[in-house]
PDB file of C-alpha atoms in Angstrom:
ATOM      1  CA  UNK M 169      58.143  59.309 103.476  1.00  0.00           C
ATOM      2  CA  UNK M 170      59.488  61.111 100.414  1.00  0.00           C
ATOM      3  CA  UNK M 171      61.282  63.988 102.041  1.00  0.00           C
ATOM      4  CA  UNK M 172      64.685  65.493 101.103  1.00  0.00           C
ATOM      5  CA  UNK M 173      66.196  67.600 103.875  1.00  0.00           C
ATOM      6  CA  UNK M 174      68.521  70.355 102.578  1.00  0.00           C
ATOM      7  CA  UNK M 175      71.739  70.973 104.385  1.00  0.00           C
ATOM      8  CA  UNK M 176      75.448  71.544 103.773  1.00  0.00           C
ATOM      9  CA  UNK M 177      76.148  68.772 101.292  1.00  0.00           C
ATOM     10  CA  UNK M 178      76.983  69.565  97.641  1.00  0.00           C
ATOM     11  CA  UNK M 179      74.053  70.974  95.742  1.00  0.00           C
ATOM     12  CA  UNK M 180      73.829  68.151  93.193  1.00  0.00           C
ATOM     13  CA  UNK M 181      73.459  65.510  95.970  1.00  0.00           C
ATOM     14  CA  UNK M 182      69.999  66.923  96.764  1.00  0.00           C
ATOM     15  CA  UNK M 183      68.955  67.221  93.108  1.00  0.00           C
ATOM     16  CA  UNK M 184      69.982  63.589  92.605  1.00  0.00           C
ATOM     17  CA  UNK M 185      68.075  62.605  95.733  1.00  0.00           C
ATOM     18  CA  UNK M 186      64.847  64.209  94.502  1.00  0.00           C
ATOM     19  CA  UNK M 187      65.273  62.743  90.971  1.00  0.00           C
ATOM     20  CA  UNK M 188      65.845  59.284  92.458  1.00  0.00           C
ATOM     21  CA  UNK M 189      62.630  59.540  94.514  1.00  0.00           C
ATOM     22  CA  UNK M 190      60.610  60.157  91.394  1.00  0.00           C
ATOM     23  CA  UNK M 191      62.405  57.773  89.015  1.00  0.00           C
ATOM     24  CA  UNK M 192      63.463  54.705  90.996  1.00  0.00           C
ATOM     25  CA  UNK M 193      60.966  54.809  93.891  1.00  0.00           C
ATOM     26  CA  UNK M 194      58.041  55.922  91.729  1.00  0.00           C
ATOM     27  CA  UNK M 195      56.974  58.622  94.193  1.00  0.00           C
ATOM     28  CA  UNK M 196      53.974  60.760  93.306  1.00  0.00           C
ATOM     29  CA  UNK M 197      55.147  63.611  95.574  1.00  0.00           C
ATOM     30  CA  UNK M 198      58.499  64.651  97.054  1.00  0.00           C
ATOM     31  CA  UNK M 199      58.889  67.286  99.733  1.00  0.00           C
ATOM     32  CA  UNK M 200      62.023  69.438  99.823  1.00  0.00           C
ATOM     33  CA  UNK M 201      62.535  70.763 103.356  1.00  0.00           C
ATOM     34  CA  UNK M 202      64.982  73.368 104.620  1.00  0.00           C
ATOM     35  CA  UNK M 203      65.429  75.906 107.325  1.00  0.00           C
ATOM     36  CA  UNK M 204      67.467  79.065 107.929  1.00  0.00           C
ATOM     37  CA  UNK M 205      70.319  79.740 105.516  1.00  0.00           C
ATOM     38  CA  UNK M 206      69.543  76.629 103.443  1.00  0.00           C
ATOM     39  CA  UNK M 207      66.111  77.897 102.255  1.00  0.00           C
ATOM     40  CA  UNK M 208      67.645  79.499  99.100  1.00  0.00           C
ATOM     41  CA  UNK M 209      69.370  76.185  98.315  1.00  0.00           C
ATOM     42  CA  UNK M 210      66.037  74.349  98.682  1.00  0.00           C
ATOM     43  CA  UNK M 211      64.430  76.719  96.151  1.00  0.00           C
ATOM     44  CA  UNK M 212      67.305  76.151  93.748  1.00  0.00           C
ATOM     45  CA  UNK M 213      67.079  72.357  94.156  1.00  0.00           C
ATOM     46  CA  UNK M 214      63.342  72.429  93.425  1.00  0.00           C
ATOM     47  CA  UNK M 215      63.793  74.647  90.377  1.00  0.00           C
ATOM     48  CA  UNK M 216      66.774  72.754  88.880  1.00  0.00           C
ATOM     49  CA  UNK M 217      64.972  69.431  89.434  1.00  0.00           C
ATOM     50  CA  UNK M 218      61.699  70.478  87.763  1.00  0.00           C
ATOM     51  CA  UNK M 219      63.100  72.664  84.988  1.00  0.00           C
ATOM     52  CA  UNK M 220      66.175  70.673  83.949  1.00  0.00           C
ATOM     53  CA  UNK M 221      66.102  67.084  85.135  1.00  0.00           C
ATOM     54  CA  UNK M 222      62.412  66.122  85.221  1.00  0.00           C
ATOM     55  CA  UNK M 223      60.907  68.642  82.755  1.00  0.00           C
ATOM     56  CA  UNK M 224      59.683  65.745  80.461  1.00  0.00           C
ATOM     57  CA  UNK M 225      57.870  64.075  83.398  1.00  0.00           C
ATOM     58  CA  UNK M 226      55.434  66.889  84.212  1.00  0.00           C
ATOM     59  CA  UNK M 227      56.797  67.437  87.701  1.00  0.00           C
ATOM     60  CA  UNK M 228      55.795  70.823  89.171  1.00  0.00           C
ATOM     61  CA  UNK M 229      55.655  72.669  92.439  1.00  0.00           C
ATOM     62  CA  UNK M 230      52.338  71.624  94.075  1.00  0.00           C
ATOM     63  CA  UNK M 231      52.598  73.505  97.327  1.00  0.00           C
ATOM     64  CA  UNK M 232      54.924  75.767  99.305  1.00  0.00           C
ATOM     65  CA  UNK M 233      54.604  76.013 103.100  1.00  0.00           C
ATOM     66  CA  UNK M 234      56.582  78.510 105.113  1.00  0.00           C
ATOM     67  CA  UNK M 235      56.874  78.848 108.859  1.00  0.00           C
ATOM     68  CA  UNK M 236      59.313  79.119 111.738  1.00  0.00           C
ATOM     69  CA  UNK M 237      60.617  76.941 114.532  1.00  0.00           C
ATOM     70  CA  UNK M 238      61.857  77.970 117.890  1.00  0.00           C
ATOM     71  CA  UNK M 239      64.879  76.274 119.427  1.00  0.00           C
ATOM     72  CA  UNK M 240      67.677  77.001 121.892  1.00  0.00           C
ATOM     73  CA  UNK M 241      71.095  77.943 120.506  1.00  0.00           C
ATOM     74  CA  UNK M 242      74.393  77.025 122.158  1.00  0.00           C
ATOM     75  CA  UNK M 243      74.155  79.920 124.621  1.00  0.00           C
ATOM     76  CA  UNK M 244      70.721  78.698 125.782  1.00  0.00           C
ATOM     77  CA  UNK M 245      68.896  81.588 124.120  1.00  0.00           C
ATOM     78  CA  UNK M 246      65.620  80.944 122.289  1.00  0.00           C
ATOM     79  CA  UNK M 247      65.834  81.759 118.605  1.00  0.00           C
ATOM     80  CA  UNK M 248      63.396  81.496 115.753  1.00  0.00           C
ATOM     81  CA  UNK M 249      64.508  79.999 112.473  1.00  0.00           C
ATOM     82  CA  UNK M 250      62.489  80.169 109.279  1.00  0.00           C
ATOM     83  CA  UNK M 251      61.414  76.958 107.495  1.00  0.00           C
ATOM     84  CA  UNK M 252      60.166  76.066 104.058  1.00  0.00           C
ATOM     85  CA  UNK M 253      58.537  72.931 102.582  1.00  0.00           C
ATOM     86  CA  UNK M 254      58.365  72.729  98.853  1.00  0.00           C
ATOM     87  CA  UNK M 255      56.069  69.951  97.582  1.00  0.00           C
ATOM     88  CA  UNK M 256      56.915  68.664  94.108  1.00  0.00           C
ATOM     89  CA  UNK M 257      54.493  66.344  92.387  1.00  0.00           C
ATOM     90  CA  UNK M 258      53.070  64.945  89.167  1.00  0.00           C
TER      91      UNK M 258
END
């Protein structure tokens, strides 16, 4: 599937990944996913991709889904972490 997971790599790696999905793979939709502290970076990736790199291709934000996931941390405690899925499409 056309999903880009946002993490700790340099910002432009993710922008390039999204652009590649649309240009070389011909994807109609690409989902940018992130959780926790990387949510802000996911929003930035989506904005920079649509407004700067793909503005001539009519790529826009189609859908935004937010939620939370529960998992156990290193101490064995259950914690909730926020999630976001930003769907970009033509």
